[in-house]
Coordinates of C-alpha atoms in Angstrom, one line a residue:
M20 CA 0.0 0.0 0.0
G21 CA 2.9 2.3 0.6
R22 CA 3.8 3.2 -3.0
G23 CA 6.7 5.5 -3.6
R24 CA 9.7 6.2 -1.5
K25 CA 9.5 5.9 2.2
R26 CA 9.7 9.3 3.9
K27 CA 13.0 9.9 5.7
T28 CA 13.1 11.1 9.3
P29 CA 15.1 14.3 9.5
T30 CA 18.4 14.0 11.4
P31 CA 21.2 16.5 12.1
E32 CA 23.1 15.2 9.1
T33 CA 20.3 15.5 6.6
L34 CA 19.9 19.2 7.6
D35 CA 23.4 19.9 6.4
S36 CA 23.3 22.9 4.0
S37 CA 26.2 21.6 1.8
P38 CA 25.3 20.8 -1.9
P39 CA 24.6 17.1 -2.8
P40 CA 27.6 15.2 -4.2
Q41 CA 27.7 14.5 -7.9
N42 CA 28.3 11.0 -9.3
D43 CA 31.9 11.7 -10.2
A44 CA 32.5 12.9 -6.6
V45 CA 31.0 9.6 -5.3
S46 CA 33.3 7.5 -7.5
S47 CA 36.4 9.4 -6.4
N48 CA 35.6 8.9 -2.7
P49 CA 36.7 5.4 -1.6
T50 CA 34.5 5.4 1.5
T51 CA 31.4 6.4 -0.4
L52 CA 32.2 4.0 -3.3
T53 CA 32.3 1.1 -0.9
T54 CA 28.9 2.0 0.5
T55 CA 27.2 2.6 -2.9
T56 CA 28.5 -0.5 -4.7
T57 CA 27.6 -3.0 -2.0
N58 CA 24.0 -3.0 -3.2
P59 CA 23.6 -1.3 -6.6
I60 CA 19.9 -1.9 -6.7
R61 CA 19.3 0.7 -3.9
R62 CA 21.0 3.5 -6.0
R63 CA 17.7 5.2 -6.8
G64 CA 17.9 9.0 -6.7
R65 CA 20.7 10.5 -4.7
P66 CA 23.2 8.1 -3.3
K67 CA 23.4 7.6 0.5
K68 CA 26.0 9.8 1.9
T69 CA 28.3 8.5 4.7
P70 CA 29.9 11.2 6.9
P71 CA 33.6 11.3 6.4
P72 CA 35.9 10.8 9.4
T73 CA 36.4 14.0 11.5
E74 CA 40.2 13.6 11.4
T75 CA 40.4 13.8 7.6
N76 CA 37.8 16.5 6.9
P77 CA 36.9 18.6 9.9
T78 CA 33.7 20.5 9.6
P79 CA 32.9 23.6 11.8
S80 CA 30.0 22.9 14.1
P81 CA 26.8 24.9 13.5
T82 CA 27.0 26.3 17.0
R83 CA 30.5 27.7 16.5
H84 CA 29.5 29.0 13.1
I85 CA 26.5 30.9 14.5
E86 CA 28.6 32.5 17.3
I87 CA 31.2 33.7 14.7
E88 CA 28.5 35.3 12.7
S89 CA 26.9 37.0 15.7
N90 CA 30.3 38.6 16.4
G91 CA 30.7 39.9 12.9
N92 CA 34.2 38.6 12.4
N93 CA 34.3 37.7 8.7
A94 CA 38.0 36.9 8.8
I95 CA 37.7 34.2 11.4
Q96 CA 34.6 32.8 9.6
H97 CA 36.7 32.6 6.4
N98 CA 39.4 30.7 8.2
L99 CA 36.9 28.2 9.5
E100 CA 35.5 27.6 6.1
N101 CA 39.0 27.0 4.8
N102 CA 39.8 24.6 7.7
N103 CA 42.5 26.8 9.1
S104 CA 43.4 26.5 12.8
V105 CA 42.0 29.3 14.9
D106 CA 42.1 27.6 18.3
S107 CA 44.0 30.6 19.8
D108 CA 41.0 32.8 19.2
F109 CA 38.6 30.6 21.2
D110 CA 38.2 29.7 24.8
N111 CA 37.8 26.1 26.3
V112 CA 34.2 25.8 25.2
G113 CA 34.8 26.9 21.6
G114 CA 33.2 30.4 22.0
R115 CA 34.8 33.5 20.6
V116 CA 36.4 35.6 23.4
V117 CA 35.4 39.1 22.4
P118 CA 37.5 41.7 24.3
S119 CA 34.5 44.0 24.8
M120 CA 32.6 41.3 26.7
E121 CA 35.3 41.2 29.4
A122 CA 34.1 44.7 30.3
V123 CA 30.6 43.5 31.1
V124 CA 30.1 42.9 34.8
K125 CA 27.3 41.5 37.0
V126 CA 25.9 43.9 39.5
F127 CA 24.6 42.7 42.9
C128 CA 22.6 45.1 44.9
V129 CA 20.9 45.0 48.4
H130 CA 17.9 47.3 48.5
T131 CA 16.2 48.7 51.5
D132 CA 13.0 50.4 50.4
P133 CA 11.3 53.1 52.4
N134 CA 8.2 52.2 54.3
F135 CA 5.6 54.8 53.4
S136 CA 3.0 53.3 55.8
L137 CA 5.4 53.6 58.6
P138 CA 7.8 56.4 57.4
W139 CA 10.0 56.3 60.5
Q140 CA 11.4 52.9 59.5
R141 CA 12.3 51.0 56.3
K142 CA 11.1 47.7 54.8
R143 CA 12.9 44.4 54.9
Q144 CA 15.9 44.4 52.7
Y145 CA 16.1 42.3 49.5
S146 CA 18.6 41.5 46.8
S147 CA 18.7 41.8 43.1
S148 CA 21.2 41.3 40.2
S149 CA 21.6 43.1 37.0
S150 CA 24.3 43.9 34.4
G151 CA 26.8 46.8 33.9
F152 CA 29.9 47.5 31.9
V153 CA 33.2 49.3 32.4
I154 CA 33.9 52.7 30.8
S155 CA 36.9 55.0 30.9
G156 CA 38.0 56.6 34.2
R157 CA 37.6 53.5 36.3
R158 CA 33.9 53.7 36.2
V159 CA 31.0 51.3 35.7
L160 CA 27.6 52.1 34.1
T161 CA 24.3 50.4 34.9
N162 CA 20.7 51.3 35.3
A163 CA 19.4 53.6 38.0
H164 CA 16.6 51.2 38.9
S165 CA 19.2 48.5 39.4
V166 CA 20.6 50.4 42.4
E167 CA 17.5 52.2 43.6
H168 CA 17.4 52.6 47.4
F169 CA 20.7 50.7 47.6
T170 CA 22.3 49.6 50.9
Q171 CA 25.2 47.8 49.3
V172 CA 26.4 47.4 45.7
K173 CA 28.9 44.8 44.5
V174 CA 30.2 43.9 41.0
K175 CA 31.7 40.7 39.6
K176 CA 33.8 40.4 36.4
R177 CA 33.2 37.7 33.9
G178 CA 34.9 34.4 34.8
S179 CA 35.7 35.7 38.3
D180 CA 34.6 34.3 41.6
T181 CA 35.2 37.6 43.5
K182 CA 32.6 40.3 44.2
Y183 CA 34.0 43.8 44.7
V184 CA 32.2 46.4 46.7
A185 CA 31.2 49.4 44.5
T186 CA 30.5 53.0 45.3
V187 CA 27.6 54.8 43.7
L188 CA 28.8 58.1 42.2
A189 CA 25.6 59.4 40.6
V190 CA 22.1 58.2 39.9
G191 CA 20.1 59.7 37.0
T192 CA 16.5 58.9 37.7
E193 CA 15.2 60.7 34.5
C194 CA 17.5 58.8 32.1
D195 CA 17.6 55.6 34.2
I196 CA 21.5 55.5 34.4
A197 CA 23.7 55.1 37.4
L198 CA 27.5 55.5 37.6
L199 CA 29.6 53.3 39.9
T200 CA 33.3 52.9 40.8
V201 CA 35.4 50.3 42.6
A202 CA 38.2 51.3 45.0
D203 CA 40.0 47.9 44.8
D204 CA 42.8 48.1 42.2
E205 CA 42.5 44.3 41.6
F206 CA 39.1 44.8 39.9
W207 CA 40.6 46.9 37.1
K208 CA 43.3 44.5 36.1
G209 CA 42.9 43.0 32.7
V210 CA 39.7 45.0 31.9
S211 CA 39.5 47.4 28.9
P212 CA 36.8 50.0 29.0
V213 CA 34.0 49.9 26.4
E214 CA 34.2 52.5 23.6
F215 CA 31.0 54.3 22.6
G216 CA 29.7 54.4 19.0
D217 CA 27.4 56.8 17.2
L218 CA 23.6 56.6 17.2
P219 CA 22.8 53.6 14.9
T220 CA 20.3 53.7 12.0
L221 CA 17.3 51.5 11.3
Q222 CA 18.1 47.8 10.6
D223 CA 21.6 48.1 12.1
A224 CA 22.6 44.9 13.9
V225 CA 22.8 45.1 17.7
T226 CA 24.0 42.6 20.2
V227 CA 22.8 42.8 23.8
V228 CA 25.2 41.4 26.4
G229 CA 24.3 40.8 30.1
Y230 CA 23.3 38.5 32.9
P231 CA 19.6 37.8 32.5
I232 CA 17.6 35.3 34.6
G233 CA 18.0 31.7 33.8
G234 CA 21.7 31.3 34.4
D235 CA 24.8 32.7 36.1
T236 CA 27.0 33.1 33.0
I237 CA 27.0 35.8 30.4
S238 CA 24.3 35.9 27.8
V239 CA 24.3 37.3 24.3
T240 CA 21.2 38.1 22.2
S241 CA 21.2 39.7 18.8
G242 CA 18.7 41.7 16.7
V243 CA 18.3 44.9 14.7
V244 CA 17.3 48.4 15.4
S245 CA 13.6 48.6 14.5
R246 CA 12.6 52.1 15.6
I247 CA 14.2 55.3 16.9
E248 CA 11.9 57.8 18.6
I249 CA 11.1 59.7 21.7
L250 CA 10.2 57.0 24.3
S251 CA 8.6 57.1 27.7
Y252 CA 11.2 56.0 30.2
V253 CA 9.2 54.0 32.8
H254 CA 11.6 54.5 35.7
G255 CA 11.9 58.2 35.3
S256 CA 8.4 58.9 33.8
T257 CA 10.2 61.2 31.3
E258 CA 10.4 61.2 27.6
L259 CA 13.8 61.0 25.9
V260 CA 15.1 59.5 22.7
G261 CA 15.4 55.7 22.7
L262 CA 16.0 52.7 20.5
Q263 CA 13.6 49.9 20.0
I264 CA 15.2 46.6 19.1
D265 CA 13.9 43.1 18.5
A266 CA 16.5 41.3 20.6
A267 CA 15.3 39.6 23.7
I268 CA 15.8 41.7 26.8
N269 CA 14.8 40.0 30.1
S270 CA 15.1 40.7 33.8
G271 CA 18.7 41.0 34.7
N272 CA 19.7 42.3 31.3
S273 CA 19.1 45.8 32.7
G274 CA 22.3 47.9 32.6
G275 CA 24.0 45.7 30.0
P276 CA 25.6 47.2 26.9
A277 CA 24.3 46.9 23.3
F278 CA 27.1 46.6 20.8
N279 CA 27.0 47.3 17.1
D280 CA 28.7 45.0 14.5
R281 CA 32.0 46.8 15.0
G282 CA 32.1 46.2 18.7
A283 CA 31.3 49.7 19.9
C284 CA 28.6 50.3 22.5
V285 CA 25.5 52.0 21.1
G286 CA 23.3 51.9 24.2
I287 CA 22.2 50.4 27.5
A288 CA 19.4 47.8 27.8
F289 CA 16.8 49.1 30.2
Q290 CA 13.2 48.0 29.6
S291 CA 11.1 45.7 27.4
L292 CA 7.5 45.6 26.3
K293 CA 5.4 42.9 28.0
H294 CA 2.1 42.6 26.1
D295 CA 0.0 39.9 24.7
D296 CA 0.3 41.4 21.2
A297 CA 4.0 42.1 21.3
E298 CA 7.0 39.8 21.0
N299 CA 10.7 40.5 21.4
I300 CA 10.3 44.3 21.8
G301 CA 13.1 45.7 23.9
Y302 CA 14.4 49.2 24.5
V303 CA 17.9 50.6 24.7
I304 CA 19.1 54.0 26.1
P305 CA 21.2 55.4 23.1
T306 CA 24.6 57.0 23.3
P307 CA 23.4 60.6 23.1
V308 CA 21.6 60.2 26.4
I309 CA 24.5 58.3 27.9
R310 CA 27.0 61.0 26.9
H311 CA 24.7 63.7 28.3
F312 CA 24.6 61.9 31.6
I313 CA 28.4 61.4 31.8
Q314 CA 29.2 65.0 30.7
D315 CA 26.7 66.4 33.1
Y316 CA 28.4 64.5 35.9
E317 CA 31.9 65.6 34.9
K318 CA 30.9 69.2 34.3
N319 CA 28.9 69.7 37.5
G320 CA 30.5 67.2 39.9
G321 CA 27.1 65.5 40.1
Y322 CA 24.0 64.7 38.2
T323 CA 21.8 67.8 37.6
G324 CA 19.2 66.2 35.2
F325 CA 17.8 66.9 31.8
P326 CA 16.3 70.4 31.3
I327 CA 12.7 70.9 30.2
L328 CA 10.9 73.7 28.5
G329 CA 8.2 73.9 31.2
I330 CA 5.2 74.2 28.9
E331 CA 2.2 72.2 27.7
W332 CA 1.7 72.6 24.0
Q333 CA -1.0 71.9 21.3
K334 CA -0.6 70.8 17.7
M335 CA -1.4 73.3 15.0
E336 CA -2.5 70.8 12.3
N337 CA -5.9 72.3 11.8
P338 CA -5.8 75.0 9.0
D339 CA -8.6 77.1 10.6
L340 CA -6.8 77.2 13.9
R341 CA -3.6 78.4 12.1
I342 CA -5.5 81.2 10.3
S343 CA -7.2 82.3 13.5
V344 CA -3.9 83.0 15.2
G345 CA -2.4 84.9 12.2
M346 CA 0.0 82.2 11.0
K347 CA 1.1 82.6 7.4
S348 CA 1.1 79.7 4.9
N349 CA 4.8 79.2 5.3
Q350 CA 4.8 79.3 9.1
K351 CA 4.6 76.2 11.2
G352 CA 4.7 75.6 15.0
V353 CA 2.9 74.6 18.2
R354 CA 0.7 76.5 20.5
I355 CA 1.5 77.0 24.2
K356 CA -1.4 76.0 26.4
R357 CA 0.1 76.5 29.8
I358 CA 3.4 77.5 31.3
D359 CA 4.9 76.2 34.6
P360 CA 4.9 79.1 37.0
T361 CA 8.2 77.9 38.5
A362 CA 10.0 77.7 35.1
P363 CA 12.3 80.5 34.0
E364 CA 10.4 81.0 30.7
F365 CA 7.3 81.9 32.6
K366 CA 8.5 85.5 32.7
V367 CA 8.9 85.8 28.9
L368 CA 6.5 83.4 27.2
K369 CA 2.7 83.6 27.3
P370 CA -0.2 81.2 26.8
S371 CA -1.3 81.1 23.1
D372 CA 2.2 82.0 21.9
I373 CA 3.1 79.9 18.8
I374 CA 6.6 78.4 19.1
L375 CA 8.0 78.6 15.5
S376 CA 11.6 77.4 16.2
F377 CA 14.0 76.2 18.9
D378 CA 17.7 77.1 18.6
G379 CA 17.1 77.9 14.9
V380 CA 15.4 74.6 14.1
D381 CA 11.9 75.0 12.7
I382 CA 9.1 73.1 14.5
A383 CA 6.4 71.4 12.4
N384 CA 2.7 71.7 13.2
D385 CA 2.8 68.2 14.8
G386 CA 5.6 69.2 17.1
T387 CA 8.4 67.3 15.2
V388 CA 11.7 68.5 13.8
P389 CA 14.0 67.0 11.1
F390 CA 16.2 64.2 12.6
R391 CA 18.0 62.3 9.9
H392 CA 17.4 61.5 6.3
G393 CA 13.8 60.4 6.0
E394 CA 13.2 60.7 9.8
R395 CA 11.5 63.2 12.1
I396 CA 11.5 63.3 15.9
G397 CA 9.7 65.3 18.7
F398 CA 11.2 68.7 19.3
S399 CA 11.7 67.8 22.9
Y400 CA 14.8 66.0 21.6
L401 CA 16.4 69.4 21.0
V402 CA 15.7 70.4 24.6
S403 CA 17.2 67.2 26.0
Q404 CA 20.5 68.0 24.2
K405 CA 20.9 71.0 26.4
Y406 CA 22.0 71.1 30.1
T407 CA 20.3 72.6 33.1
G408 CA 21.1 76.3 33.1
D409 CA 21.9 76.6 29.4
N410 CA 20.3 79.2 27.2
A411 CA 18.2 78.6 24.2
A412 CA 16.9 80.8 21.4
I413 CA 13.2 80.6 20.8
T414 CA 11.2 82.3 18.1
V415 CA 7.4 82.7 18.8
L416 CA 4.5 84.2 17.0
R417 CA 2.4 86.5 19.3
N418 CA -0.5 88.6 17.9
S419 CA 0.8 88.0 14.3
E420 CA 4.2 89.4 15.4
T421 CA 7.4 87.4 15.3
L422 CA 9.4 87.7 18.5
K423 CA 12.7 86.2 19.6
F424 CA 13.7 85.3 23.1
D425 CA 16.8 83.9 24.8
I426 CA 15.6 81.8 27.7
K427 CA 17.3 79.9 30.4
L428 CA 16.4 76.2 30.7
G429 CA 15.5 74.7 34.1
S430 CA 15.2 71.2 35.4
N431 CA 12.1 69.2 35.8
R432 CA 9.8 70.2 38.8
K433 CA 6.5 68.4 39.4
L434 CA 4.0 69.1 42.1
I435 CA 3.8 65.4 42.9
P436 CA 7.4 64.1 42.3
V437 CA 8.0 60.9 40.4
H438 CA 10.9 59.9 42.7
I439 CA 12.1 60.7 46.2
K440 CA 15.7 60.1 44.9
G441 CA 16.9 57.8 47.7
R442 CA 15.8 60.0 50.5
P443 CA 13.5 58.7 53.3
P444 CA 10.0 60.0 53.2
S445 CA 9.2 63.1 55.4
Y446 CA 6.6 62.8 58.1
Y447 CA 5.1 64.7 61.1
I448 CA 3.0 63.3 63.9
I449 CA 0.7 65.2 66.2
A450 CA -2.0 63.6 68.4
G451 CA -1.8 60.4 66.3
F452 CA -2.3 62.2 63.0
V453 CA 0.5 61.1 60.6
F454 CA 1.2 63.9 58.0
T455 CA 3.3 63.2 55.0
T456 CA 3.8 64.4 51.4
V457 CA 2.4 62.7 48.2
S458 CA 4.8 61.2 45.6
V459 CA 4.4 58.6 43.0
P460 CA 6.2 56.0 45.2
Y461 CA 3.8 56.9 48.0
L462 CA 0.8 56.3 45.8
R463 CA 2.2 53.0 44.5
S464 CA 2.9 51.9 48.1
E465 CA -0.7 52.8 49.2
Y466 CA -2.6 51.5 46.1
G467 CA -0.3 49.2 44.3
N468 CA 0.9 49.3 40.7
S469 CA -2.7 50.2 39.6
Y470 CA -2.6 53.4 41.7
D471 CA -3.7 55.3 38.6
L472 CA -7.0 53.5 38.9
E473 CA -7.3 53.1 42.7
A474 CA -6.0 56.4 44.2
P475 CA -8.4 59.3 45.0
V476 CA -9.5 61.2 42.0
K477 CA -8.4 64.6 43.3
L478 CA -4.8 63.3 43.9
L479 CA -4.7 61.8 40.5
D480 CA -5.9 65.1 39.0
K481 CA -3.1 66.9 40.7
L482 CA -0.6 64.3 39.6
L483 CA -1.6 64.6 35.9
H484 CA -2.5 68.2 35.5
E485 CA -1.6 70.4 38.4
M486 CA 1.5 72.7 38.3
P487 CA 3.4 74.0 41.3
Q488 CA 2.8 77.6 42.1
S489 CA 6.1 77.9 44.0
P490 CA 9.4 75.8 44.0
D491 CA 8.8 74.5 47.5
E492 CA 5.1 73.6 47.2
Q493 CA 4.0 70.1 48.3
I494 CA 0.8 68.1 48.6
V495 CA 0.4 67.3 52.3
V496 CA -2.0 64.6 53.4
V497 CA -3.1 62.8 56.5
S498 CA -1.8 59.3 55.6
Q499 CA -3.3 57.6 58.7
V500 CA -4.5 58.1 62.2
L501 CA -2.8 56.2 65.1
V502 CA -5.8 55.5 67.3
S503 CA -5.9 57.1 70.7
D504 CA -8.5 58.6 73.1
I505 CA -7.8 62.1 71.8
N506 CA -8.6 61.4 68.1
I507 CA -11.9 59.5 68.6
G508 CA -14.1 60.0 65.6
Y509 CA -11.2 60.8 63.3
E510 CA -10.0 57.2 62.8
D511 CA -11.3 56.8 59.2
I512 CA -9.4 59.8 57.8
V513 CA -6.8 58.5 55.3
N514 CA -4.9 60.0 52.4
T515 CA -6.9 63.3 52.6
Q516 CA -5.1 66.5 51.7
V517 CA -4.6 69.2 54.3
L518 CA -5.4 72.6 52.8
A519 CA -5.0 75.0 55.8
F520 CA -4.1 75.2 59.5
N521 CA -5.8 77.8 61.7
G522 CA -6.8 79.7 58.6
Q523 CA -3.3 79.7 57.1
P524 CA -2.7 77.8 53.8
V525 CA -0.3 74.9 54.0
K526 CA 2.5 75.3 51.5
N527 CA 4.5 72.2 52.4
L528 CA 5.1 69.7 55.3
K529 CA 7.8 71.8 56.9
N530 CA 5.5 74.8 56.9
L531 CA 2.7 72.8 58.6
A532 CA 5.1 71.3 61.2
S533 CA 6.4 74.7 62.2
M534 CA 2.9 76.3 62.4
V535 CA 1.7 73.4 64.7
E536 CA 4.8 73.5 66.9
D537 CA 4.6 77.3 67.3
C538 CA 0.9 77.4 67.9
T539 CA -0.2 79.1 71.1
A540 CA -3.9 79.2 70.3
E541 CA -6.4 77.1 72.3
F542 CA -7.2 74.8 69.4
L543 CA -5.5 73.1 66.5
K544 CA -7.8 73.4 63.5
F545 CA -6.9 71.5 60.3
E546 CA -8.9 72.2 57.2
L547 CA -9.0 69.1 54.9
E548 CA -10.4 68.5 51.5
Y549 CA -14.2 68.1 51.0
Q550 CA -14.8 70.8 53.6
Q551 CA -13.8 68.4 56.4
I552 CA -12.2 69.8 59.6
V553 CA -10.2 68.4 62.5
V554 CA -10.2 70.3 65.8
L555 CA -8.0 69.4 68.8
Q556 CA -7.1 71.1 72.0
T557 CA -3.5 72.3 71.7
K558 CA -2.2 71.3 75.1
K559 CA -4.0 67.9 75.2
A560 CA -2.8 67.1 71.6
K561 CA 0.9 67.8 72.4
A562 CA 0.7 65.8 75.6
A563 CA -1.0 62.9 73.9
T564 CA 1.7 62.9 71.2
V565 CA 4.4 61.8 73.7
D566 CA 2.3 58.7 74.8
I567 CA 1.5 57.8 71.2
L568 CA 5.1 57.8 70.1
K569 CA 6.0 55.6 73.0
T570 CA 3.2 53.2 72.4
H571 CA 4.2 52.7 68.7
C572 CA 7.9 52.8 69.3
I573 CA 8.4 55.9 67.1
P574 CA 11.7 57.6 67.7
S575 CA 10.7 61.1 66.8
A576 CA 7.5 63.1 66.0
M577 CA 9.1 64.4 62.8
S578 CA 11.6 63.3 60.2
D579 CA 15.2 64.6 60.3
D580 CA 14.7 66.9 57.3
L581 CA 12.0 68.8 59.2
K582 CA 14.1 69.4 62.3

């Protein structure tokens, strides 16, 4: 019943990509001749091929061949194909020893996160591992989130069994980069720093090296650059230029370098997209952002951050909108909706101004500027190339008149900060009322990662839309009430903003603490949101505070930064 040839089961040998031998080649090979002439009746179609002995005709293994290609070394690959000996270029397991990989280190960090529910103490410490790499000046680069709230940081070189204690020099929360150094001279022996390359182009090959989960040794994944645009940096909640690649980036790859096919570093792996509809989408911090961070540190002796323009803007793509503001047919730009009152440009720019250009570069109606051939990018890229305190030339259209301003760029300032930058949370306690300030880590601690759905609407509105009216303004809330006889009836107050104390508006937590401590009136009156008030007798409240602190083993009624 089985007519025709029997289907062969694929084996590693049948998957060989070499061309089939011809008849004259078969007759010239004694080994093959013996096999094929034993039973001539079976010579239908292609003759059965017997693998030659390894000693007489060595064939490079597929695994070694792939590793050579991923390293981009055509000369070594050519030598393999011509059966030349290249054992000196390989280690014991047959892998290519690339000098730049020796600069990739594994970073071990012990974290001690702040406890926002009990701000006078910290949470239980935990450990994590990530990647990093050596750069010039006896320094190591890694991600900021890899050393967030660090207690101790150690690094280990490839192939070494020794962990060296590292010192954190700078942490850039906005760009998610941290700079480390190691005091032990032994660590730097035999390590060559990584050299940085230029910003790659689309379809350029990239190789991500690091120590992801699933093993203790170094891992290499390769891909290509699939997109270059302004990305949202998850750790810093900021928008900077970034690379999207299709190489696998997993937990532990963070901080590892991404190399181009010439062995130069073109970025730092820092986040990946985890979505049901997405596969192998990873993101890399490109060299322009890395160089900005390093030069900022060297120039100012510390990290000062990326400047912002301090405005909210609107696209001008609608033709009627452009006509209504007096724009000519050859003019393009974006409209200013609001200006941060604490930003330096608040004094010169006005709402409804049309920004036509930034530092001589024309801005399109959709807010983009020319980037490279065939590419455009958001004009915030131009701002991010500057440093805090630098000046920038801005051309605006106001009442059909073109004006030019030279403004000073400031750093990012939000009413509800995205990070507390390693500092412990501030708090103040009176009569069992725990007052603290609102930040994104605080909201995440109280409501989980879905805080944007679970937190009170008014706090979320301030997080997304409110601008600070002064540089020291804070959102002060009653985080909880430590139950005592003096605060009966107030136990259910939680995460409610404090607007005023004894008729005086509350600017920040230090302002509130000083007003309460200096109060000589008979009552302490706190005005909260939703027209709710809290009234306590001053003498009884201050006396009860001492007992409450003792009961809950709280060392002080206020954090050190308020004293």
